[in-house]
GROMACS .gro file of C-alpha atoms in nm:
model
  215
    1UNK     CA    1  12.465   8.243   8.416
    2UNK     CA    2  12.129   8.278   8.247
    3UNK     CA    3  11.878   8.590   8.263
    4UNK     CA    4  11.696   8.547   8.554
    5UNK     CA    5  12.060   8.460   8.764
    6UNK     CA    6  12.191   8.797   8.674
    7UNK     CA    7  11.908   9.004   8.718
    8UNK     CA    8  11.876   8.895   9.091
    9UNK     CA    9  12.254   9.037   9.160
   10UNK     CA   10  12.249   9.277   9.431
   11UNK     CA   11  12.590   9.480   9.378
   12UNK     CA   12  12.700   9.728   9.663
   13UNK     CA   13  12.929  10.001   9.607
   14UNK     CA   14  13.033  10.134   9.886
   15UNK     CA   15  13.359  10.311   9.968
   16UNK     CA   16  13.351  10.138  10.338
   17UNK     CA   17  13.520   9.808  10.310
   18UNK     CA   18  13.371   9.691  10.687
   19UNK     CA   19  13.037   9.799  10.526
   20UNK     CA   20  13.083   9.614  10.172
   21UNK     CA   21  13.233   9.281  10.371
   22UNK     CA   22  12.893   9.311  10.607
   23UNK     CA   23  12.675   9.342  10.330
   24UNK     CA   24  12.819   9.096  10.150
   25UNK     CA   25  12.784   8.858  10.467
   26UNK     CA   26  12.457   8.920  10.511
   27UNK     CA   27  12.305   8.919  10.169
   28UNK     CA   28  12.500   8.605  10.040
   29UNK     CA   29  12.351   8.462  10.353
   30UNK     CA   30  11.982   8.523  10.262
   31UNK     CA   31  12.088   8.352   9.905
   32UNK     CA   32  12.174   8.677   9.707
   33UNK     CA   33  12.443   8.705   9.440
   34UNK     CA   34  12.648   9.019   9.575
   35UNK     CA   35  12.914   9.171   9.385
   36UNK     CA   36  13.143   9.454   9.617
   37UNK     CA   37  13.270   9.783   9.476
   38UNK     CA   38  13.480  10.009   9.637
   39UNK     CA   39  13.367  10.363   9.428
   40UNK     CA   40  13.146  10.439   9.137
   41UNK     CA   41  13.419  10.402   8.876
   42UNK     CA   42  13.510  10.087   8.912
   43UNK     CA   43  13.161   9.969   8.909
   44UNK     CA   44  13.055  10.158   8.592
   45UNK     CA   45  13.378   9.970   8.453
   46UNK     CA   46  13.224   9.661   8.549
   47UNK     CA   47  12.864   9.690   8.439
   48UNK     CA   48  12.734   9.580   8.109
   49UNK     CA   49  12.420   9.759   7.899
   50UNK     CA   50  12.193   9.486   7.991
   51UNK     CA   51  12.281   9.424   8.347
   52UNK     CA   52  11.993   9.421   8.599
   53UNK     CA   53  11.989   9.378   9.008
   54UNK     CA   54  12.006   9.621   9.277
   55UNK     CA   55  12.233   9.855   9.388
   56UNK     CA   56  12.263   9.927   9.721
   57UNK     CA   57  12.454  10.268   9.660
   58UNK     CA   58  12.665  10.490   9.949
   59UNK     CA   59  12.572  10.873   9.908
   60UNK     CA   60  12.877  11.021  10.013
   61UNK     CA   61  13.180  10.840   9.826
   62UNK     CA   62  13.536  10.977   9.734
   63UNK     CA   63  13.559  11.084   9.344
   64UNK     CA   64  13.189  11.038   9.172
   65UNK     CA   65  12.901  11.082   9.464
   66UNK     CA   66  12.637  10.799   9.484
   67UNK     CA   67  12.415  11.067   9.405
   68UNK     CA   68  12.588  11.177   9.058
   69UNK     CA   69  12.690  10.768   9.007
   70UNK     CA   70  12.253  10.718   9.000
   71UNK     CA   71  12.259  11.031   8.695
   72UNK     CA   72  12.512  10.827   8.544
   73UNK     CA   73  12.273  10.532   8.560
   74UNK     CA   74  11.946  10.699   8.472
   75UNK     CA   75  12.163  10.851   8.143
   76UNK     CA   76  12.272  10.508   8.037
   77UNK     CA   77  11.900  10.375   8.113
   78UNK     CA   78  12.034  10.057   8.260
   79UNK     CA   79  11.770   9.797   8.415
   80UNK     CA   80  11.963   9.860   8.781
   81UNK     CA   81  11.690   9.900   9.071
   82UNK     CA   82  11.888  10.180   9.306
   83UNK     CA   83  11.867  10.178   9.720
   84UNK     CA   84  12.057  10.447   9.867
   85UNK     CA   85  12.237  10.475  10.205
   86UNK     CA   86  12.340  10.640  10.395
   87UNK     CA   87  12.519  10.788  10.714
   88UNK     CA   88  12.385  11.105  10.680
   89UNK     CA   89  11.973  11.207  10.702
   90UNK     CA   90  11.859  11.476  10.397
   91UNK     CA   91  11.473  11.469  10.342
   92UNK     CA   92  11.503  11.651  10.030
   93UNK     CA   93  11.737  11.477   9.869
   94UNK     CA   94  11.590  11.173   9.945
   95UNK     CA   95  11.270  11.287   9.801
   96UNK     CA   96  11.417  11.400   9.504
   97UNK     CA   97  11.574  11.071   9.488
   98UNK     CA   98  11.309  10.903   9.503
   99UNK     CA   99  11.126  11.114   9.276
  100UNK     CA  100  11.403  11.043   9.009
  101UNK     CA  101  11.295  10.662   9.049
  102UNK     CA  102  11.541  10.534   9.364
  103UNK     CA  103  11.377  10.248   9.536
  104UNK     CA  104  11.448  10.362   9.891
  105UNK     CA  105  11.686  10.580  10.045
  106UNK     CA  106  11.799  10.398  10.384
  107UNK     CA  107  11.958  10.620  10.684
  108UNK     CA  108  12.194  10.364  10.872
  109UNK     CA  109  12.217  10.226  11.070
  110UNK     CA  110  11.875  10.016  10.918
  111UNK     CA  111  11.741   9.633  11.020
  112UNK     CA  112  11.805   9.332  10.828
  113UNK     CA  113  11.454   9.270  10.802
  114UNK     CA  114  11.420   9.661  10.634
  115UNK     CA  115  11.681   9.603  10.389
  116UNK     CA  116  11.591   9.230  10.292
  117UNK     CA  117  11.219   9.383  10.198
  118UNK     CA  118  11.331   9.674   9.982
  119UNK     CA  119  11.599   9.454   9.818
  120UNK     CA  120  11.333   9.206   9.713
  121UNK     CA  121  11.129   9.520   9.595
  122UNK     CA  122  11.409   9.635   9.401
  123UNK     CA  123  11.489   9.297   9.255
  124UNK     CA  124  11.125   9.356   9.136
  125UNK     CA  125  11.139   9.701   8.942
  126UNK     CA  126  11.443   9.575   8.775
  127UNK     CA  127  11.299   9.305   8.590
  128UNK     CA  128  10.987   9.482   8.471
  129UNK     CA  129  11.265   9.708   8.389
  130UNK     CA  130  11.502   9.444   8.202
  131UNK     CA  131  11.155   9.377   8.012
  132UNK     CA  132  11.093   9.700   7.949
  133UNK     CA  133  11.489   9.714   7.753
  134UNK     CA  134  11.422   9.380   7.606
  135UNK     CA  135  11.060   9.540   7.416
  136UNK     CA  136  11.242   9.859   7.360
  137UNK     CA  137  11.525   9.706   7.207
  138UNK     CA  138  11.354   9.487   7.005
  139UNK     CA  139  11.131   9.768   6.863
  140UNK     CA  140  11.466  10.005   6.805
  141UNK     CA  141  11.580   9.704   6.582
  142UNK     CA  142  11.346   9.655   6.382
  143UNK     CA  143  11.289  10.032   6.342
  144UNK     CA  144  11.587  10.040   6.180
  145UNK     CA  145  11.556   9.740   5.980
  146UNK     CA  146  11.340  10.019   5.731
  147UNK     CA  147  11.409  10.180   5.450
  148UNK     CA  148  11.394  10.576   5.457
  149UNK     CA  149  11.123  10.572   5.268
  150UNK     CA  150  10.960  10.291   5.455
  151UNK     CA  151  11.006  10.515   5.774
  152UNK     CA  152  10.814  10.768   5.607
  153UNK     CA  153  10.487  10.593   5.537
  154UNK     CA  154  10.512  10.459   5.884
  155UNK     CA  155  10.507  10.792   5.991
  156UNK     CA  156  10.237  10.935   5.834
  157UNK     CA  157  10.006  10.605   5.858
  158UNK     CA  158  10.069  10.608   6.270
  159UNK     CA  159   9.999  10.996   6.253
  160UNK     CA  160   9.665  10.847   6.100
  161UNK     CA  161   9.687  10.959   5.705
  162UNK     CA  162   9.484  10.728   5.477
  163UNK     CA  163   9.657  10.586   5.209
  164UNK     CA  164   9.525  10.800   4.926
  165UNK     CA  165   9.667  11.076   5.153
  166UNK     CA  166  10.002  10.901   5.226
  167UNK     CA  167  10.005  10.880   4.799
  168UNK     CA  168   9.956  11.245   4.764
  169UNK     CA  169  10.190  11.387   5.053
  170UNK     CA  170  10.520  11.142   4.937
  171UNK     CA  171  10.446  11.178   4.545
  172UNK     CA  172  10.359  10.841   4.488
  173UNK     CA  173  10.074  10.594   4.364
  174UNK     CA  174   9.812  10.435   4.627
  175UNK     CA  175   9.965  10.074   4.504
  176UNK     CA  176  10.294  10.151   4.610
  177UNK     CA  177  10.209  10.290   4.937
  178UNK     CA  178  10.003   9.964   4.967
  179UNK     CA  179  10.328   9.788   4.909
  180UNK     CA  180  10.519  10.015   5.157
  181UNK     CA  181  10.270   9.978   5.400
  182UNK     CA  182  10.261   9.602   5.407
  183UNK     CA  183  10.630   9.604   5.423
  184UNK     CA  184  10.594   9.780   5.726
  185UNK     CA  185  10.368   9.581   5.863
  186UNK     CA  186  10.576   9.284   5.868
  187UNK     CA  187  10.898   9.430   5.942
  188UNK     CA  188  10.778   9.602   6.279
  189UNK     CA  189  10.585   9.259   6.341
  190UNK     CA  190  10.237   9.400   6.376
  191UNK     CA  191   9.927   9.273   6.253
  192UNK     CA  192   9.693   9.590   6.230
  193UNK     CA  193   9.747   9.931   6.247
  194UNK     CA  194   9.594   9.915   6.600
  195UNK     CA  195   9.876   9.752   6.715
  196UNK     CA  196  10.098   9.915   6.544
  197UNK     CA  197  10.021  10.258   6.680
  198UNK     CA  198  10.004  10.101   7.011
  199UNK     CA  199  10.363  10.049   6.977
  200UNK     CA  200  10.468  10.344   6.871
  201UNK     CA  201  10.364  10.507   7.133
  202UNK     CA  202  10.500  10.293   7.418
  203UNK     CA  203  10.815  10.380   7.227
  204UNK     CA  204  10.793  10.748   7.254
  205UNK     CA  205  10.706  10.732   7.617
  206UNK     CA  206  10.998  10.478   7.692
  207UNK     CA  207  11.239  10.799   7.551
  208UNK     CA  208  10.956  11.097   7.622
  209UNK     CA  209  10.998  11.209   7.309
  210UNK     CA  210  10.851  11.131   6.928
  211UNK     CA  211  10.981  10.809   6.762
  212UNK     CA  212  11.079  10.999   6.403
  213UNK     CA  213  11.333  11.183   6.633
  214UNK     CA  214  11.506  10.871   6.729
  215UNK     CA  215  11.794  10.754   6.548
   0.00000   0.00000   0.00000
């Protein structure tokens, strides 16, 4: 199965076994690959790092809630676009929900036509999210690919310290930051300092907090 195959999945986990088989019916009908799980464990079991789709996810389940299942999911930071439902109407939870980044939250019983559209938006978010992995990923590994002490001119060239500076505050001659600096340069694949900055940043918004404090 390649990328774009798995990322349209639409996996239900549901603790109703009527609802899963109806869902299933109805979505592998409309052309949807639908995977059925009974309760959150055994689809967290299931799930890989890198899996995207939708989730259409039951609130109120035996064991781990929908509700604490979608922590689970916003912890692990997996590309998974979430669509609640449920039996049961809460405004404020929803809301929060939603807040939190759900795509919908859906009060059943809801109309084929309402849950095909969100389940196409969801398919959406979750590749712009599976892109959003495969940049951050891809940054992460070549972030690591430096040396400690290439790490710390990168820090204090993005934090805008001229190389004369950079010399000065790491005990070292201009040439070898020069050398340090070009090494970093190629290693995090950027081809001025522009862009380079431009990354770093996108990094420390992807985890809210500053790149030097990621390991």
């Amino acid at each position: 199965m390649n990328g774009m195959e798995e990322g349209r999945i639409v996996h239900v986990v549901d603790d109703d076994e009527a609802m899963r088989d109806s869902l299933q019916w109805l979505l592998e009908g409309k052309g949807h690959r639908v995977r059925t799980y009974a309760d959150a464990a055994s689809f967290l079991a299931a799930i890989g790092a890198q899996d995207g789709g939708c989730v259409l996810l039951d609130v109120r389940m035996p064991g781990m809630s929908g509700l604490e299942l979608f922590e689970e999911l916003r912890r692990r930071e997996l590309p998974l676009a979430v669509i609640f439902i449920t039996g049961h109407g809460d405004i404020p939870m929803a809301v929060r929900m939603l807040r939190k980044g759900a795509v919908d939250f859906l009060e059943k019983p809801f109309s084929d036509v309402q849950l095909i559209d969100r389940i196409e938006e969801a398919l959406g978010r979750s590749r712009t999210l599976r892109e959003r992995q495969r940049r951050r990923l891809e940054i992460e590994r070549r972030l690591a690919s430096l040396s400690q002490r290439e790490r710390e001119v990168l820090l204090l060239i993005v934090a805008g310290r001229l190389n004369k500076q950079v010399a000065d505050d790491l005990g070292i001659s201009i040439k070898t930051v020069e050398v340090y600096r070009a090494r970093v340069m190629e290693k995090m694949a950027s081809e001025s300092l522009a862009e380079l900055v431009q990354t770093m940043t996108w990094l420390e918004e992807e985890h809210a907090r500053p790149w030097g404090q990621l390991e």
